[in-house]
Coordinates of C-alpha atoms in Angstrom, one line a residue:
M1 CA 115.5 77.1 103.4
T2 CA 116.0 80.6 102.2
K3 CA 114.6 83.6 104.0
I4 CA 112.0 84.0 101.2
E5 CA 110.8 80.3 101.6
D6 CA 110.7 80.8 105.4
A7 CA 108.6 84.0 105.0
Q8 CA 106.2 82.0 102.8
T9 CA 105.9 79.4 105.5
I10 CA 105.1 82.2 108.1
L11 CA 102.5 83.8 105.8
K12 CA 100.8 80.4 105.4
A13 CA 100.8 79.8 109.1
L14 CA 99.4 83.2 109.9
G15 CA 96.3 82.5 107.8
L16 CA 97.1 84.2 104.5
P17 CA 95.4 82.6 101.5
A18 CA 97.4 80.8 98.8
A19 CA 97.5 83.9 96.5
Q20 CA 99.6 85.6 99.2
H21 CA 102.2 82.8 99.6
N22 CA 104.1 84.1 96.6
E23 CA 107.6 85.7 96.4
M24 CA 106.3 89.3 96.3
A25 CA 104.3 88.8 99.5
A26 CA 107.2 87.1 101.2
L27 CA 109.6 89.8 100.3
T28 CA 107.2 92.5 101.5
L29 CA 107.0 90.8 104.9
L30 CA 110.7 90.5 105.1
V31 CA 111.5 94.2 104.4
L32 CA 108.7 95.3 106.7
A33 CA 110.5 93.3 109.4
Q34 CA 113.8 94.8 108.2
L35 CA 115.3 91.4 107.6
S36 CA 118.0 90.5 105.1
E37 CA 119.1 87.0 104.2
E38 CA 121.5 86.6 107.0
T39 CA 119.6 88.5 109.7
P40 CA 118.2 86.2 112.5
W41 CA 114.4 86.2 112.9
S42 CA 114.9 87.3 116.5
E43 CA 116.2 90.7 115.2
A44 CA 113.1 91.5 113.2
R45 CA 111.8 95.0 114.0
R46 CA 108.9 97.2 113.2
Q47 CA 109.6 99.9 110.6
S48 CA 107.0 102.1 108.8
L49 CA 107.4 102.0 105.0
R50 CA 105.6 103.5 102.0
I51 CA 104.9 101.2 99.1
H52 CA 107.8 102.9 97.2
D53 CA 110.1 102.3 100.2
I54 CA 109.1 98.6 100.2
L55 CA 110.1 98.2 96.6
V56 CA 113.4 100.0 97.1
E57 CA 114.3 97.8 100.1
I58 CA 113.3 94.6 98.3
K59 CA 115.9 95.5 95.6
D60 CA 118.6 96.6 98.1
R61 CA 118.2 93.5 100.4
Y62 CA 117.2 90.8 98.0
N63 CA 118.3 92.1 94.6
R64 CA 114.7 91.7 93.2
S65 CA 113.6 94.6 91.0
Y66 CA 110.0 95.6 90.7
A67 CA 109.0 98.5 88.5
E68 CA 107.4 101.6 90.1
N69 CA 104.2 100.7 88.2
T70 CA 103.8 97.6 90.3
R71 CA 103.1 99.7 93.4
E72 CA 99.4 99.3 92.9
T73 CA 99.8 95.5 92.6
V74 CA 101.7 95.4 95.9
R75 CA 99.0 97.5 97.5
R76 CA 96.0 95.5 96.2
Q77 CA 97.4 92.0 96.2
V78 CA 99.7 92.0 99.2
I79 CA 99.3 94.9 101.6
H80 CA 95.5 94.9 101.5
Q81 CA 95.4 91.2 102.5
F82 CA 98.1 91.9 105.2
E83 CA 95.8 94.5 106.7
Q84 CA 92.8 92.2 106.7
A85 CA 94.9 89.5 108.4
G86 CA 96.1 91.8 111.1
I87 CA 99.7 91.5 110.0
V88 CA 100.2 95.2 109.2
D89 CA 98.8 98.5 110.4
R90 CA 98.1 101.3 108.0
N91 CA 99.5 104.8 108.9
P92 CA 100.4 103.9 112.5
D93 CA 102.6 107.0 112.8
D94 CA 99.7 109.3 111.6
P95 CA 96.2 107.7 111.5
S96 CA 94.7 111.0 110.3
L97 CA 96.3 110.7 106.9
S98 CA 93.8 110.6 104.0
T99 CA 93.3 107.3 102.1
N100 CA 95.2 108.5 99.0
S101 CA 97.9 110.5 100.8
P102 CA 101.3 110.1 99.3
R103 CA 102.6 109.6 102.8
T104 CA 100.5 106.5 103.5
H105 CA 102.7 104.0 105.2
Y106 CA 102.5 100.5 106.7
A107 CA 104.2 98.7 109.6
L108 CA 104.0 95.2 111.1
S109 CA 101.5 94.9 113.9
D110 CA 102.8 94.1 117.3
A111 CA 101.2 90.6 117.2
A112 CA 102.8 89.8 113.8
L113 CA 106.2 90.9 115.0
R114 CA 105.9 88.7 118.0
A115 CA 105.1 85.8 115.8
I116 CA 108.0 86.5 113.5
H117 CA 110.4 86.6 116.5
A118 CA 109.1 83.2 117.6
Y119 CA 109.7 81.5 114.2
L120 CA 112.0 78.5 114.5
T121 CA 111.7 78.5 118.3
P122 CA 109.9 76.1 120.6
D123 CA 107.2 78.8 121.1
W124 CA 106.3 79.2 117.4
E125 CA 103.2 77.0 117.3
Q126 CA 101.7 78.4 120.5
I127 CA 102.3 82.0 119.4
V128 CA 100.8 81.3 116.0
E129 CA 97.8 79.8 117.6
E130 CA 97.5 82.9 119.9
F131 CA 97.8 85.2 116.8
L132 CA 95.0 83.4 114.9
S133 CA 92.8 83.3 118.0
A134 CA 93.2 87.0 118.6
Q135 CA 93.0 88.0 115.0
G136 CA 89.4 89.2 115.0
A137 CA 89.9 91.2 118.2
L138 CA 93.1 92.8 116.9
R139 CA 91.3 94.0 113.7
E140 CA 88.5 95.3 115.8
I141 CA 90.8 97.4 118.0
Y142 CA 92.6 98.7 114.9
Q143 CA 89.4 99.6 113.2
K144 CA 88.3 101.5 116.3
K145 CA 91.5 103.5 116.2
R146 CA 90.9 104.5 112.6
Q147 CA 87.3 105.3 113.3
Q148 CA 88.4 107.9 115.8
H149 CA 89.9 109.9 112.9
K150 CA 86.8 109.7 110.6
I151 CA 85.2 113.0 109.6
P152 CA 81.5 113.1 110.5
L153 CA 78.9 114.6 108.2
V154 CA 75.4 115.1 109.6
Y155 CA 72.8 115.4 106.9
Q156 CA 69.1 115.1 107.4
G157 CA 69.5 113.5 110.8
K158 CA 71.9 110.8 109.6
T159 CA 75.6 110.8 110.3
Y160 CA 78.0 109.7 107.6
E161 CA 81.6 108.8 108.4
L162 CA 84.1 110.0 105.8
S163 CA 87.6 108.8 105.7
P164 CA 90.2 111.2 107.1
G165 CA 91.9 113.9 104.9
K166 CA 91.7 117.5 103.9
H167 CA 89.6 116.8 100.8
N168 CA 86.8 115.2 102.8
T169 CA 87.0 118.0 105.4
L170 CA 86.4 120.5 102.6
Q171 CA 83.5 118.4 101.2
V172 CA 81.8 118.5 104.7
A173 CA 82.3 122.3 104.7
V174 CA 80.7 122.6 101.3
V175 CA 77.6 120.8 102.6
T176 CA 77.4 122.4 106.0
E177 CA 78.7 125.9 105.3
F178 CA 78.3 126.7 101.6
G179 CA 74.9 125.0 101.2
P180 CA 73.0 126.9 103.9
R181 CA 74.5 130.2 102.7
F182 CA 74.1 130.0 99.0
A183 CA 71.8 127.0 98.3
P184 CA 69.4 127.0 101.3
G185 CA 67.0 124.1 101.3
A186 CA 68.9 122.3 98.5
S187 CA 69.1 118.6 98.5
L188 CA 72.4 116.7 98.5
L189 CA 72.3 114.4 95.4
Y190 CA 75.9 113.3 95.5
L191 CA 78.9 113.2 97.7
G192 CA 81.8 110.7 97.2
D193 CA 84.1 109.7 99.9
T194 CA 87.7 108.9 99.0
E195 CA 87.1 105.3 100.1
N196 CA 83.4 105.0 99.1
K197 CA 82.8 106.9 95.9
K198 CA 79.0 106.4 96.2
L199 CA 78.7 107.3 99.9
I200 CA 75.7 109.5 99.0
L201 CA 74.1 109.1 95.6
D202 CA 70.4 109.8 94.9
E203 CA 69.9 107.9 91.6
A204 CA 66.2 108.6 91.4
A205 CA 66.8 112.4 91.6
F206 CA 69.3 112.2 88.8
E207 CA 66.9 110.3 86.6
Q208 CA 64.1 112.8 87.4
L209 CA 66.4 115.6 86.3
G210 CA 67.0 113.9 82.9
I211 CA 70.6 113.0 83.8
P212 CA 71.8 109.4 83.3
V213 CA 73.2 108.1 86.5
P214 CA 76.9 108.6 85.8
S215 CA 80.0 106.9 87.2
H216 CA 81.7 108.8 90.0
D217 CA 84.6 110.0 87.8
K218 CA 82.1 111.9 85.6
L219 CA 80.6 113.8 88.6
P220 CA 81.9 116.7 90.5
D221 CA 82.7 116.1 94.2
V222 CA 79.4 117.4 95.5
V223 CA 76.1 118.0 93.7
L224 CA 73.3 120.0 95.3
H225 CA 69.8 120.6 93.8
D226 CA 67.7 123.6 94.7
R227 CA 64.3 122.4 93.7
Q228 CA 62.5 125.7 94.1
R229 CA 64.7 127.4 91.5
N230 CA 65.6 124.2 89.7
W231 CA 69.3 124.9 90.0
L232 CA 72.0 122.3 90.2
F233 CA 75.1 123.3 92.1
L234 CA 78.1 121.3 90.7
I235 CA 80.9 121.7 93.2
E236 CA 84.5 120.6 93.0
A237 CA 86.4 120.5 96.3
V238 CA 89.9 121.5 95.5
V239 CA 92.8 120.6 97.8
S240 CA 95.5 119.3 95.5
H241 CA 93.8 119.3 92.1
G242 CA 90.5 119.6 90.2
P243 CA 88.8 123.0 90.0
V244 CA 86.1 123.6 87.5
S245 CA 88.4 124.1 84.5
H246 CA 87.3 124.8 81.0
K247 CA 87.7 121.1 80.2
R248 CA 85.7 120.0 83.3
H249 CA 83.0 122.6 82.5
L250 CA 82.6 121.1 79.0
E251 CA 82.4 117.6 80.3
F252 CA 79.7 118.5 82.8
E253 CA 77.7 120.3 80.1
Q254 CA 77.8 117.2 78.0
L255 CA 76.7 115.1 80.9
L256 CA 73.8 117.4 81.6
Y257 CA 72.8 117.9 78.0
N258 CA 69.2 116.6 78.4
S259 CA 68.5 118.3 81.7
S260 CA 66.5 121.5 81.9
A261 CA 68.0 122.4 85.3
G262 CA 70.1 125.5 85.6
R263 CA 73.7 124.9 86.3
V264 CA 75.9 126.7 88.9
Y265 CA 79.5 125.7 88.8
V266 CA 81.6 126.2 91.9
S267 CA 85.2 125.5 92.7
A268 CA 85.6 125.3 96.5
F269 CA 88.9 125.8 98.3
P270 CA 89.9 125.4 101.9
D271 CA 91.8 128.8 102.0
F272 CA 92.9 131.7 99.8
L273 CA 96.4 130.4 99.5
T274 CA 95.2 127.2 97.8
F275 CA 92.9 129.3 95.5
R276 CA 95.8 131.4 94.3
S277 CA 97.5 128.3 93.0
Y278 CA 94.6 127.7 90.5
L279 CA 93.8 131.3 89.4
T280 CA 94.5 130.5 85.7
E281 CA 92.8 127.1 85.6
I282 CA 89.3 128.1 86.6
A283 CA 86.6 128.5 83.9
W284 CA 84.9 131.7 83.2
E285 CA 81.2 132.1 84.2
T286 CA 81.8 129.9 87.4
E287 CA 82.0 130.7 91.1
V288 CA 84.7 130.3 93.7
W289 CA 84.0 129.7 97.3
I290 CA 86.7 129.7 100.0
A291 CA 86.0 127.9 103.3
E292 CA 88.0 130.3 105.4
I293 CA 85.8 133.2 104.3
P294 CA 82.5 131.3 103.9
D295 CA 80.2 134.3 103.6
H296 CA 81.6 135.4 100.2
L297 CA 81.8 134.2 96.6
I298 CA 84.2 135.2 93.9
H299 CA 82.6 135.3 90.4
Y300 CA 84.6 134.7 87.4
N301 CA 83.5 137.4 84.9
G302 CA 80.3 137.7 83.0
D303 CA 77.0 139.5 83.4
R304 CA 75.4 137.3 86.0
F305 CA 76.3 136.3 89.5
L306 CA 75.4 132.9 91.2
G307 CA 72.8 131.7 88.7
P308 CA 72.5 129.7 85.6
R309 CA 72.9 131.3 82.2
G310 CA 69.9 131.9 79.9

């Protein structure tokens, strides 16, 4: 059999469902093991690769070309299932990377590499059996390692675990540092994690404010409601993109058209250096908050400061 056919046999033996017995999955396994057609299975080795790297190596080693726009297909229909099966680890070289980091990488798990080394040897069946028996325990260990890098947010006595990354670190700062200073007593109506876009979503509160419960892509990163003043704080946490631009300001106004609550728009930045990169994108009549100088706001023009118009 060819290496691709052998790889399909290995994937089936390691418990992957039929949808992951295809050529793309087999090629992904082979390049993660750094195997070309003539390389013995015993020489497989662990190498961290991004999705882009996987596609490049598939072309170089097996002359199969996949367009760059298939990266999401590989991620969702191959790598995701490999992770679930304990065949690959995500970000083993840097578990603190955010979910959507461009440096996200994958490598064969030690157990999967051991099984690959045993393919076509007398130990193959025994090692496969051991792999399948240990599968649950391996996933649990890996999840615990990832859990260590989660970002905790304590809100109203409950602890939420956010996925690692600078964006979520800034969102936590918005709730714990900005909120008490500039919106004391305000309720947290929405906060979306990069892995769980509806981590915190108070649908009842949105309906009471006359706002149809929107999809996460319509909302800013954090929404606070000061009931005493009836002010909504609509806050974008800006690390690599997305301040309250004129376009976003207009979109938010359309979303809140039927609500009588006052609107306070805030672009939050981790530091002054990041803020400087977006100076010309931020809409007038909005606020800027910088986490490294948390006691101060920067107001973008107008005759008011930290308060809704009208």
